[in-house]
Tab-separated table of C-alpha atoms in Angstrom:
chain	number	residue	atom	x	y	z
J	702	MET	CA	16.483	-36.545	-25.194
J	703	SER	CA	14.268	-37.525	-28.145
J	704	LYS	CA	11.135	-35.660	-29.100
J	705	GLU	CA	8.909	-38.561	-28.081
J	706	SER	CA	10.500	-39.067	-24.673
J	707	GLU	CA	10.164	-35.370	-23.835
J	708	ILE	CA	6.456	-35.396	-24.639
J	709	VAL	CA	5.796	-38.334	-22.335
J	710	LYS	CA	8.053	-37.035	-19.570
J	711	GLY	CA	6.369	-37.129	-16.182
J	712	GLY	CA	4.251	-40.183	-16.907
J	713	LEU	CA	2.384	-38.864	-19.955
J	714	SER	CA	1.022	-41.522	-22.258
J	715	GLU	CA	1.778	-41.132	-25.947
J	716	ALA	CA	-1.722	-42.382	-26.781
J	717	ARG	CA	-3.652	-39.929	-24.612
J	718	THR	CA	-5.030	-36.510	-25.483
J	719	THR	CA	-2.960	-33.773	-23.881
J	720	VAL	CA	-3.479	-30.304	-22.420
J	721	LEU	CA	-0.599	-27.870	-22.957
J	722	ILE	CA	-0.239	-25.118	-20.342
J	723	VAL	CA	2.146	-22.302	-21.228
J	724	GLY	CA	2.966	-19.963	-18.353
J	725	ASP	CA	2.950	-20.222	-14.596
J	726	PHE	CA	-0.629	-21.101	-13.751
J	727	THR	CA	-1.304	-24.327	-11.928
J	728	HIS	CA	-3.027	-25.609	-8.827
J	729	GLU	CA	-4.235	-28.916	-7.467
J	730	GLY	CA	-7.831	-28.362	-8.545
J	731	LEU	CA	-6.795	-27.737	-12.153
J	732	THR	CA	-4.525	-30.771	-12.242
J	733	ALA	CA	-7.265	-32.933	-10.736
J	734	LYS	CA	-9.769	-31.636	-13.307
J	735	ILE	CA	-7.432	-32.412	-16.216
J	736	GLN	CA	-6.686	-35.908	-14.971
J	737	GLY	CA	-10.309	-36.568	-14.064
J	738	LEU	CA	-11.340	-35.881	-17.656
J	739	GLY	CA	-8.774	-38.380	-18.905
J	740	PHE	CA	-6.186	-35.928	-20.249
J	741	ASP	CA	-2.443	-35.750	-19.790
J	742	VAL	CA	-0.789	-32.385	-19.246
J	743	VAL	CA	2.410	-30.721	-20.431
J	744	LYS	CA	3.506	-27.551	-18.622
J	745	LYS	CA	6.023	-25.157	-20.173
J	746	HIS	CA	7.426	-21.877	-18.827
J	747	LEU	CA	7.470	-18.631	-20.764
J	748	ARG	CA	10.328	-17.317	-18.643
J	749	SER	CA	12.829	-19.523	-20.405
J	750	SER	CA	15.173	-19.530	-23.374
J	751	PRO	CA	14.135	-18.828	-26.980
J	752	ALA	CA	15.003	-22.449	-27.694
J	753	ASN	CA	12.360	-23.520	-25.167
J	754	TRP	CA	9.764	-21.382	-26.977
J	755	LEU	CA	10.553	-23.268	-30.162
J	756	ARG	CA	10.198	-26.500	-28.202
J	757	ILE	CA	6.723	-25.384	-27.141
J	758	VAL	CA	5.852	-24.890	-30.810
J	759	GLU	CA	7.257	-28.301	-31.690
J	760	ILE	CA	5.300	-30.062	-28.949
J	761	ALA	CA	2.068	-28.303	-29.922
J	762	ASN	CA	2.516	-29.102	-33.611
J	763	THR	CA	3.297	-32.741	-32.865
J	764	LEU	CA	0.271	-33.185	-30.617
J	765	GLN	CA	-1.967	-31.429	-33.127
J	766	ALA	CA	-0.697	-33.520	-36.045
J	767	GLU	CA	-1.361	-36.686	-34.061
J	768	GLY	CA	-4.856	-35.528	-33.088
J	769	ARG	CA	-3.912	-35.541	-29.394
J	770	LEU	CA	-4.054	-31.831	-28.553
J	771	ALA	CA	-7.047	-31.068	-26.328
J	772	VAL	CA	-6.391	-27.371	-25.751
J	773	ILE	CA	-3.583	-24.874	-25.166
J	774	PHE	CA	-3.791	-22.459	-22.255
J	775	ALA	CA	-1.378	-19.516	-22.266
J	776	TYR	CA	-1.354	-17.559	-18.992
J	777	LEU	CA	-0.187	-14.003	-19.724
J	778	PRO	CA	-0.590	-11.756	-16.659
J	779	THR	CA	1.050	-8.343	-16.884
J	780	PRO	CA	4.596	-9.531	-15.966
J	781	SER	CA	4.400	-12.236	-18.652
J	782	LEU	CA	3.059	-9.793	-21.245
J	783	LEU	CA	6.035	-7.544	-20.541
J	784	HIS	CA	8.388	-10.514	-20.702
J	785	LEU	CA	7.026	-11.553	-24.107
J	786	VAL	CA	8.351	-8.406	-25.773
J	787	HIS	CA	11.956	-8.726	-24.606
J	788	SER	CA	14.337	-8.459	-27.548
J	789	GLN	CA	15.841	-11.907	-26.945
J	790	TYR	CA	12.553	-13.405	-28.250
J	791	ASP	CA	12.263	-11.280	-31.399
J	792	GLU	CA	13.168	-14.159	-33.714
J	793	VAL	CA	10.896	-16.760	-32.101
J	794	ARG	CA	7.917	-14.713	-30.885
J	795	GLY	CA	6.113	-14.885	-34.231
J	796	ALA	CA	6.376	-18.677	-34.382
J	797	LEU	CA	4.874	-19.015	-30.890
J	798	ILE	CA	1.933	-16.711	-31.654
J	799	ASP	CA	1.338	-18.443	-35.009
J	800	CYS	CA	1.217	-21.735	-33.111
J	801	PHE	CA	-1.324	-20.350	-30.636
J	802	GLU	CA	-3.509	-19.057	-33.461
J	803	LYS	CA	-3.371	-22.316	-35.423
J	804	ALA	CA	-4.278	-24.387	-32.374
J	805	GLY	CA	-7.075	-22.103	-31.129
J	806	ALA	CA	-5.277	-21.487	-27.831
J	807	LEU	CA	-6.876	-19.511	-25.017
J	808	LEU	CA	-4.664	-16.568	-24.027
J	809	PHE	CA	-5.432	-15.148	-20.595
J	810	VAL	CA	-4.582	-11.431	-20.349
J	811	HIS	CA	-5.219	-9.128	-17.388
J	812	GLU	CA	-8.247	-6.972	-18.070
J	813	ASP	CA	-6.532	-3.668	-17.339
J	814	ASN	CA	-4.076	-4.305	-20.171
J	815	PHE	CA	-6.918	-4.120	-22.718
J	816	THR	CA	-7.635	-0.546	-21.619
J	817	GLY	CA	-3.999	0.486	-22.046
J	818	LYS	CA	-3.130	0.229	-18.372
J	819	ILE	CA	0.074	-1.486	-17.314
J	820	GLU	CA	0.632	-1.515	-13.589
J	821	PRO	CA	3.290	-3.243	-11.496
J	822	ALA	CA	2.273	-6.561	-10.029
J	823	PRO	CA	1.419	-6.384	-6.300
J	824	TRP	CA	4.552	-8.270	-5.268
J	825	GLU	CA	6.748	-5.784	-7.138
J	826	ILE	CA	5.763	-2.716	-5.132
J	827	THR	CA	4.605	-4.167	-1.809
J	828	GLU	CA	5.456	-7.133	0.329
J	829	LEU	CA	2.567	-9.607	0.400
J	830	ASP	CA	2.840	-13.188	1.565
J	831	GLU	CA	1.285	-16.014	-0.439
J	832	GLU	CA	-1.584	-16.444	2.024
J	833	THR	CA	-2.612	-12.796	1.626
J	834	MET	CA	-2.339	-12.978	-2.163
J	835	GLU	CA	-4.525	-16.090	-2.236
J	836	ARG	CA	-7.105	-14.464	0.022
J	837	LEU	CA	-7.215	-11.433	-2.309
J	838	ASP	CA	-7.451	-13.769	-5.343
J	839	MET	CA	-4.432	-12.102	-6.999
J	840	PRO	CA	-2.588	-13.593	-9.976
J	841	TRP	CA	0.430	-15.650	-8.998
J	842	PRO	CA	3.946	-14.305	-9.370
J	843	THR	CA	5.849	-15.739	-12.303
J	844	ASP	CA	8.950	-17.815	-11.582
J	845	THR	CA	11.474	-15.006	-11.442
J	846	ALA	CA	9.168	-12.096	-10.718
J	847	ALA	CA	9.834	-11.955	-7.009
J	848	SER	CA	12.713	-9.697	-5.993
J	849	SER	CA	14.277	-8.711	-2.708
J	850	PHE	CA	14.114	-5.085	-3.868
J	851	VAL	CA	10.668	-3.498	-3.720
J	852	TYR	CA	10.071	-0.553	-6.106
J	853	THR	CA	7.777	2.369	-5.634
J	854	ARG	CA	5.030	2.451	-8.248
J	855	GLU	CA	6.423	5.623	-9.819
J	856	ARG	CA	9.932	4.203	-10.070
J	857	TRP	CA	8.649	0.977	-11.575
J	858	LEU	CA	6.620	2.791	-14.254
J	859	GLU	CA	9.591	5.007	-15.100
J	860	ASP	CA	12.068	2.136	-15.396
J	861	ASN	CA	9.688	0.059	-17.537
J	862	ALA	CA	8.238	2.792	-19.788
J	863	GLY	CA	9.793	1.468	-22.994
J	864	CYS	CA	8.780	-2.117	-22.295
J	865	ILE	CA	5.231	-1.005	-21.433
J	866	THR	CA	4.837	0.703	-24.805
J	867	LYS	CA	6.082	-2.398	-26.631
J	868	ALA	CA	3.763	-4.645	-24.611
J	869	LEU	CA	0.665	-2.566	-25.419
J	870	ASP	CA	1.589	-2.469	-29.114
J	871	PHE	CA	2.019	-6.235	-29.018
J	872	LEU	CA	-1.384	-6.691	-27.373
J	873	ASN	CA	-2.942	-4.559	-30.106
J	874	GLU	CA	-1.367	-6.887	-32.659
J	875	LEU	CA	-2.810	-9.931	-30.877
J	876	GLN	CA	-6.279	-8.377	-30.956
J	877	ARG	CA	-6.090	-7.969	-34.717
J	878	ARG	CA	-5.418	-11.682	-35.175
J	879	LYS	CA	-7.778	-14.637	-34.830
J	880	LEU	CA	-6.772	-15.369	-31.267
J	881	ALA	CA	-9.020	-16.179	-28.309
J	882	LEU	CA	-8.013	-13.529	-25.761
J	883	VAL	CA	-9.649	-13.983	-22.361
J	884	PRO	CA	-9.754	-10.968	-19.998
J	885	PHE	CA	-9.302	-11.806	-16.314
J	886	ARG	CA	-8.889	-10.034	-12.993
J	887	LYS	CA	-8.774	-12.913	-10.535
J	888	ARG	CA	-7.320	-16.405	-10.458
J	889	SER	CA	-10.857	-17.733	-10.274
J	890	ASP	CA	-11.667	-16.063	-13.628
J	891	VAL	CA	-8.886	-18.076	-15.257
J	892	THR	CA	-9.828	-21.327	-13.559
J	893	LEU	CA	-13.503	-20.992	-14.492
J	894	ARG	CA	-12.793	-20.538	-18.190
J	895	MET	CA	-10.184	-23.301	-18.188
J	896	PHE	CA	-12.672	-25.710	-16.635
J	897	GLU	CA	-15.275	-24.886	-19.289
J	898	ALA	CA	-12.751	-25.357	-22.096
J	899	LEU	CA	-11.586	-28.678	-20.639
J	900	GLU	CA	-15.137	-29.999	-20.343
J	901	ASP	CA	-15.870	-28.868	-23.903
J	902	ALA	CA	-12.726	-30.557	-25.216
J	903	GLN	CA	-13.633	-33.804	-23.472
J	904	ALA	CA	-17.193	-33.761	-24.829
J	905	GLY	CA	-16.277	-32.482	-28.310
J	906	VAL	CA	-18.265	-29.232	-27.871
J	907	PHE	CA	-17.272	-26.517	-30.329
J	908	LEU	CA	-20.303	-24.196	-30.446
J	909	ARG	CA	-23.229	-23.068	-28.310
J	910	LEU	CA	-26.168	-21.160	-29.759
J	911	TYR	CA	-28.939	-19.764	-27.594
J	912	VAL	CA	-32.382	-19.064	-29.057
J	913	PRO	CA	-35.049	-17.401	-26.868
J	914	HIS	CA	-38.449	-19.080	-26.869
J	915	GLY	CA	-40.827	-17.401	-29.248
J	916	ARG	CA	-38.154	-15.949	-31.540
J	917	TYR	CA	-39.166	-15.738	-35.184
J	918	GLN	CA	-38.552	-19.110	-36.950
J	919	SER	CA	-37.112	-20.678	-33.770
J	920	GLU	CA	-39.248	-23.829	-34.052
J	921	GLN	CA	-38.324	-24.227	-37.696
J	922	PHE	CA	-34.658	-23.762	-36.771
J	923	GLU	CA	-34.907	-26.680	-34.351
J	924	ASP	CA	-36.552	-28.834	-37.024
J	925	PHE	CA	-33.703	-27.977	-39.388
J	926	LEU	CA	-31.083	-28.883	-36.770
J	927	THR	CA	-32.760	-32.268	-36.233
J	928	MET	CA	-32.653	-33.020	-39.971
J	929	PHE	CA	-29.106	-31.701	-40.295
J	930	SER	CA	-27.622	-33.737	-37.441
J	931	ARG	CA	-29.407	-36.891	-38.644
J	932	TYR	CA	-28.009	-36.347	-42.151
J	933	LEU	CA	-24.439	-35.992	-40.888
J	934	ARG	CA	-24.700	-39.171	-38.812
J	935	ASP	CA	-26.784	-41.412	-41.073
J	936	VAL	CA	-25.728	-40.266	-44.548
J	937	GLU	CA	-22.189	-38.942	-44.137
J	938	GLY	CA	-21.286	-41.173	-41.190
J	939	LYS	CA	-19.975	-38.302	-39.066
J	940	GLU	CA	-19.670	-38.418	-35.303
J	941	PHE	CA	-21.856	-35.398	-34.674
J	942	SER	CA	-24.717	-34.431	-32.403
J	943	ILE	CA	-26.625	-31.383	-31.171
J	944	ASP	CA	-27.828	-31.375	-27.571
J	945	ALA	CA	-30.572	-29.030	-26.377
J	946	ASN	CA	-30.444	-27.466	-22.917
J	947	ARG	CA	-33.796	-25.803	-22.189
J	948	THR	CA	-34.841	-23.217	-19.639
J	949	LEU	CA	-38.163	-21.425	-19.231
J	950	ARG	CA	-36.881	-18.607	-21.436
J	951	GLY	CA	-34.866	-20.278	-24.163
J	952	THR	CA	-32.878	-23.180	-25.546
J	953	THR	CA	-29.109	-23.534	-25.818
J	954	TYR	CA	-28.067	-25.790	-28.708
J	955	ILE	CA	-24.751	-27.485	-27.985
J	956	PHE	CA	-22.874	-28.648	-31.076
J	957	LYS	CA	-20.563	-31.637	-30.599
J	958	GLY	CA	-18.334	-33.320	-33.115
J	959	ARG	CA	-15.329	-35.549	-33.640
J	960	GLY	CA	-13.172	-36.075	-36.683
J	961	ASP	CA	-14.354	-33.999	-39.641
J	962	VAL	CA	-16.844	-31.624	-37.960
J	963	VAL	CA	-15.093	-30.112	-34.968
J	964	ASN	CA	-15.198	-26.352	-35.521
J	965	VAL	CA	-17.385	-23.603	-36.947
J	966	GLU	CA	-15.666	-23.594	-40.345
J	967	GLU	CA	-16.290	-27.310	-40.820
J	968	LEU	CA	-19.872	-26.860	-39.584
J	969	GLN	CA	-20.475	-24.246	-42.294
J	970	GLU	CA	-19.032	-26.567	-44.936
J	971	ALA	CA	-21.260	-29.407	-43.711
J	972	ALA	CA	-24.334	-27.144	-43.763
J	973	ASN	CA	-23.548	-26.161	-47.358
J	974	ARG	CA	-23.266	-29.832	-48.335
J	975	PHE	CA	-26.604	-30.510	-46.667
J	976	ASP	CA	-28.233	-27.623	-48.554
J	977	ARG	CA	-26.937	-29.006	-51.857
J	978	PHE	CA	-28.112	-32.512	-51.017
J	979	LEU	CA	-31.607	-31.305	-50.076
J	980	ALA	CA	-31.890	-29.240	-53.249
J	981	LEU	CA	-30.766	-32.202	-55.357
J	982	SER	CA	-33.176	-34.567	-53.551
J	983	GLU	CA	-36.030	-32.251	-54.473
J	984	SER	CA	-35.018	-31.412	-58.049
J	985	ASP	CA	-33.360	-34.652	-59.211
J	986	PRO	CA	-33.995	-37.622	-56.884
J	987	HIS	CA	-32.257	-40.025	-59.247
J	988	ALA	CA	-29.016	-38.015	-59.178
J	989	ALA	CA	-29.225	-37.688	-55.384
J	990	THR	CA	-29.676	-41.454	-55.063
J	991	LYS	CA	-26.657	-42.098	-57.287
J	992	MET	CA	-24.597	-39.711	-55.168
J	993	LEU	CA	-25.406	-41.703	-52.039
J	994	GLU	CA	-24.698	-44.998	-53.768
J	995	GLN	CA	-21.263	-43.714	-54.764
J	996	ALA	CA	-20.684	-42.935	-51.078
J	997	GLY	CA	-21.219	-46.628	-50.261
J	998	ILE	CA	-24.914	-46.635	-49.317
J	999	SER	CA	-27.021	-49.431	-50.772
J	1000	SER	CA	-29.450	-48.512	-53.553
J	1001	THR	CA	-32.499	-49.328	-51.394
J	1002	GLU	CA	-31.283	-47.258	-48.448
J	1003	ALA	CA	-30.181	-44.429	-50.735
J	1004	ALA	CA	-33.581	-44.173	-52.425
J	1005	PHE	CA	-35.333	-44.219	-49.032
J	1006	ALA	CA	-33.029	-41.502	-47.656
J	1007	VAL	CA	-33.532	-39.244	-50.668
J	1008	SER	CA	-37.314	-39.594	-50.427
J	1009	LYS	CA	-37.278	-38.936	-46.683
J	1010	TYR	CA	-35.144	-35.804	-46.896
J	1011	ALA	CA	-37.120	-34.422	-49.860
J	1012	ARG	CA	-40.303	-34.776	-47.811
J	1013	GLY	CA	-38.553	-33.177	-44.853
J	1014	LEU	CA	-37.491	-30.203	-46.979
J	1015	ARG	CA	-41.023	-29.673	-48.320
J	1016	ARG	CA	-42.471	-29.848	-44.819
J	1017	LEU	CA	-39.847	-27.455	-43.451
J	1018	ASN	CA	-40.461	-24.918	-46.219
J	1019	MET	CA	-44.200	-25.130	-45.628
J	1020	GLU	CA	-43.735	-24.487	-41.887
J	1021	VAL	CA	-41.386	-21.598	-42.610
J	1022	ARG	CA	-44.011	-19.976	-44.826
J	1023	HIS	CA	-46.744	-20.516	-42.232
J	1024	GLU	CA	-44.551	-18.957	-39.534
J	1025	PHE	CA	-43.856	-15.979	-41.783
J	1026	GLN	CA	-47.575	-15.499	-42.460
J	1027	ARG	CA	-48.474	-15.801	-38.777
J	1028	ARG	CA	-45.867	-13.237	-37.665
J	1029	ARG	CA	-46.802	-10.948	-40.523
J	1030	LEU	CA	-50.418	-10.985	-39.368
J	1031	VAL	CA	-49.302	-9.886	-35.871
J	1032	LEU	CA	-47.285	-7.039	-37.349
J	1033	ASN	CA	-50.081	-6.120	-39.743
J	1034	GLN	CA	-52.444	-5.635	-36.806
J	1035	ASN	CA	-50.070	-3.094	-35.280
J	1036	LEU	CA	-48.584	-1.320	-38.311
J	1037	GLU	CA	-49.983	0.474	-41.294
J	1038	SER	CA	-49.750	-1.836	-44.309
J	1039	GLU	CA	-47.472	0.476	-46.294
J	1040	LEU	CA	-45.035	0.715	-43.377
J	1041	LEU	CA	-45.001	-3.060	-43.023
J	1042	ASP	CA	-44.410	-3.509	-46.742
J	1043	ALA	CA	-41.410	-1.176	-46.550
J	1044	LYS	CA	-39.834	-2.979	-43.563
J	1045	GLU	CA	-41.017	-6.561	-44.093
J	1046	ALA	CA	-37.795	-7.940	-45.614
J	1047	VAL	CA	-35.832	-6.691	-42.623
J	1048	LEU	CA	-38.333	-7.489	-39.889
J	1049	LEU	CA	-39.302	-10.928	-41.213
J	1050	PRO	CA	-36.447	-12.259	-43.366
J	1051	MET	CA	-37.361	-15.440	-45.207
J	1052	PRO	CA	-34.933	-18.370	-45.308
J	1053	MET	CA	-34.039	-19.484	-48.817
J	1054	GLU	CA	-36.091	-22.533	-49.768
J	1055	LYS	CA	-33.116	-24.192	-51.464
J	1056	ALA	CA	-30.745	-23.308	-48.614
J	1057	PRO	CA	-32.502	-24.061	-45.318
J	1058	SER	CA	-29.254	-23.534	-43.409
J	1059	SER	CA	-30.016	-19.813	-43.878
J	1060	LEU	CA	-32.195	-20.312	-40.791
J	1061	PHE	CA	-28.971	-19.778	-38.818
J	1062	ALA	CA	-28.989	-16.163	-39.992
J	1063	VAL	CA	-32.748	-15.723	-39.589
J	1064	VAL	CA	-32.868	-16.693	-35.899
J	1065	GLY	CA	-29.933	-14.348	-35.324
J	1066	ASN	CA	-31.755	-11.432	-36.945
J	1067	THR	CA	-31.184	-8.312	-34.848
J	1068	ALA	CA	-33.106	-5.818	-36.946
J	1069	PRO	CA	-36.081	-5.350	-34.598
J	1070	VAL	CA	-33.939	-3.755	-31.897
J	1071	THR	CA	-32.446	-1.141	-34.211
J	1072	ILE	CA	-35.192	-0.235	-36.692
J	1073	ASN	CA	-37.132	2.989	-36.222
J	1074	ILE	CA	-40.572	3.525	-37.691
J	1075	GLU	CA	-41.903	7.078	-37.939
J	1076	GLY	CA	-39.248	8.295	-35.525
J	1077	SER	CA	-39.902	5.844	-32.687
J	1078	THR	CA	-38.689	2.375	-31.940
J	1079	LEU	CA	-40.899	-0.623	-32.463
J	1080	SER	CA	-43.380	-1.212	-29.679
J	1081	GLY	CA	-42.799	-3.982	-27.158
J	1082	VAL	CA	-45.533	-6.076	-28.746
J	1083	LEU	CA	-43.862	-5.951	-32.148
J	1084	VAL	CA	-40.373	-6.589	-30.816
J	1085	GLN	CA	-41.616	-9.633	-28.889
J	1086	ALA	CA	-43.348	-10.898	-32.013
J	1087	ILE	CA	-39.923	-11.251	-33.628
J	1088	ASN	CA	-37.351	-11.495	-30.840
J	1089	GLY	CA	-39.284	-13.778	-28.518
J	1090	ASN	CA	-39.432	-13.370	-24.757
J	1091	VAL	CA	-36.256	-11.344	-24.273
J	1092	ASN	CA	-36.178	-7.607	-23.585
J	1093	TYR	CA	-33.156	-5.589	-24.664
J	1094	THR	CA	-31.915	-2.542	-22.775
J	1095	VAL	CA	-30.212	0.430	-24.390
J	1096	GLU	CA	-26.863	-1.156	-23.486
J	1097	ASP	CA	-27.902	-4.489	-25.009
J	1098	LYS	CA	-28.845	-2.747	-28.229
J	1099	ARG	CA	-25.470	-0.992	-28.313
J	1100	ILE	CA	-23.659	-4.314	-27.880
J	1101	ILE	CA	-25.803	-5.929	-30.566
J	1102	GLY	CA	-25.068	-3.029	-32.884
J	1103	LEU	CA	-21.345	-3.659	-32.480
J	1104	ILE	CA	-21.852	-7.386	-33.017
J	1105	GLU	CA	-23.713	-6.685	-36.261
J	1106	GLU	CA	-20.613	-4.985	-37.660
J	1107	ILE	CA	-18.691	-8.282	-37.631
J	1108	GLY	CA	-18.209	-9.759	-41.081
J	1109	ASP	CA	-18.280	-13.341	-39.747
J	1110	LYS	CA	-22.027	-13.930	-39.278
J	1111	VAL	CA	-21.606	-17.213	-37.398
J	1112	GLU	CA	-19.321	-15.466	-34.915
J	1113	ALA	CA	-21.904	-12.685	-34.669
J	1114	LEU	CA	-24.615	-15.248	-33.927
J	1115	ARG	CA	-22.392	-16.886	-31.299
J	1116	LEU	CA	-21.820	-13.566	-29.543
J	1117	ARG	CA	-25.520	-12.699	-29.738
J	1118	SER	CA	-26.175	-16.090	-28.143
J	1119	GLU	CA	-23.776	-15.286	-25.294
J	1120	LEU	CA	-25.673	-12.061	-24.616
J	1121	ASP	CA	-29.030	-13.850	-24.651
J	1122	ARG	CA	-27.714	-16.621	-22.364
J	1123	LEU	CA	-26.406	-13.981	-19.988
J	1124	LYS	CA	-29.823	-12.320	-19.827
J	1125	ASP	CA	-31.522	-15.647	-19.062
J	1126	LYS	CA	-31.333	-15.842	-15.251
J	1127	ALA	CA	-31.888	-19.595	-15.415
J	1128	THR	CA	-28.477	-20.013	-17.049
J	1129	GLN	CA	-25.967	-21.522	-14.609
J	1130	PRO	CA	-23.948	-18.856	-12.708
J	1131	GLU	CA	-20.588	-20.110	-13.981
J	1132	GLU	CA	-21.908	-20.090	-17.561
J	1133	ARG	CA	-23.078	-16.498	-17.147
J	1134	ARG	CA	-19.607	-15.509	-15.917
J	1135	THR	CA	-17.893	-17.091	-18.910
J	1136	ALA	CA	-20.462	-15.418	-21.188
J	1137	VAL	CA	-19.388	-12.067	-19.722
J	1138	GLN	CA	-15.742	-12.960	-20.351
J	1139	LYS	CA	-16.444	-13.687	-24.021
J	1140	LEU	CA	-18.452	-10.505	-24.476
J	1141	LYS	CA	-15.757	-8.458	-22.733
J	1142	SER	CA	-13.132	-9.898	-25.056
J	1143	PHE	CA	-15.260	-8.872	-28.030
J	1144	LEU	CA	-15.929	-5.373	-26.700
J	1145	TYR	CA	-12.259	-4.675	-25.997
J	1146	GLY	CA	-11.499	-5.721	-29.555
J	1147	ALA	CA	-14.480	-3.962	-31.135
J	1148	ALA	CA	-12.805	-0.572	-30.888
J	1149	LYS	CA	-9.769	-1.955	-32.698
J	1150	TYR	CA	-11.972	-3.309	-35.498
J	1151	ALA	CA	-13.610	0.099	-35.870
J	1152	GLY	CA	-10.287	1.957	-35.725
J	1153	ALA	CA	-11.465	3.911	-32.679
J	1154	LYS	CA	-10.387	4.381	-29.101
J	1155	ILE	CA	-12.117	2.377	-26.406
J	1156	ASP	CA	-13.873	5.423	-24.924
J	1157	GLU	CA	-15.176	6.380	-28.374
J	1158	VAL	CA	-17.367	3.272	-28.579
J	1159	GLY	CA	-18.404	3.452	-24.914
J	1160	THR	CA	-16.617	0.211	-24.062
J	1161	GLU	CA	-16.049	0.982	-20.395
J	1162	LEU	CA	-19.742	1.740	-19.819
J	1163	LEU	CA	-20.755	-1.482	-21.591
J	1164	ILE	CA	-18.229	-3.484	-19.556
J	1165	LYS	CA	-19.675	-2.069	-16.333
J	1166	TYR	CA	-23.168	-2.939	-17.551
J	1167	LEU	CA	-22.168	-6.581	-18.149
J	1168	GLU	CA	-20.607	-6.783	-14.709
J	1169	GLN	CA	-23.759	-5.386	-13.124
J	1170	ILE	CA	-25.843	-8.142	-14.707
J	1171	ILE	CA	-23.956	-10.789	-12.731
J	1172	GLY	CA	-23.490	-8.631	-9.658
J	1173	GLY	CA	-19.953	-7.406	-10.323
J	1174	GLY	CA	-16.835	-8.633	-12.131
């Protein structure tokens, strides 16, 4: 069978965007969702030959090269995680994981595995029928997991001790890579995140940033985003937009793109280009006009665009300065002047005038929740003057502290946004649940980044706190 005929097997259209599901997770609702969004689907088993794993890689690479890969879902409950480390896959395992990383796949791993716990699946130590398992919302058995012989838990752990150690080491390796690991306990956890990813893929969503109302420079950040998105569409001709979803407490900015701006890395590159263009429009309008003309824009339109964006930059910088002065006055009324002078650069960071995209970092500033002045934390009035209308608990501050240790500041801002969205009770319930999933994934990995054990960074307590916010896991 040729490569092309295998990809379209089962009625798949070669021209349609495709979802690749690796592992034994499927149900009618998921299939209906995929088809309803206009996608085809390819399903491949992990419990198969090494040659089939290489075929998975080939299919994924082909779809990605053709621009037809919507998303890869890899369902890795405990039995599948154990199966992944079997010696027969030693020569092909790396290629499969490299493929997942390259494609930005979502890997669903049982939550207990992140804490170093490997337990037998329910069907391996007790006899449960499918109806009972569905009622209890348990993960499905994999194809060959069911056996006529039922182990005791102790016997199962003893017989699988070596494989368990290898599986946990392998999971640690996955956490050190740039892979999207999604903790789950129930089938519904997996379905919920899959649905969100499918809807995002269909709409071209690649980033959500939440900014509480009243946060320092939040209005200026929105003005910058308006200018930035207009520049990408009108000047660079990109298919790009930023939607705003507002609640009483904050705004979620939803970044959508096709073609050249479809991920965070490309967004950063585009923001840098915009910064350079704005700086050139202000310092050398003639050169900026020539640059646009060379990009195929008429001389009249180019000159108008340069003038418009130069004015926009001057107005934005003026508003940034006014916002700084206004917030500084609030702080000055509550702090001694010498204390404010010592902390001002941290409390009220100023965006760079020639790089307005630095507003991304400013609205993500977390300093007010961690700075102490004369031995006590900032008062509620001062914190609100910078953070906006969001109150952080001790647990929130601990999570934010861990987020601040991330070298990737855009990823840090994204995680901070998930925490703020979670705390906004007006956020849709399913969105709050997926926010908890993303924060859990980060927290389980945070200990690895710090070279510490999970209990040393208080991960379990923070996980319980997140679950309490939404009324349980």
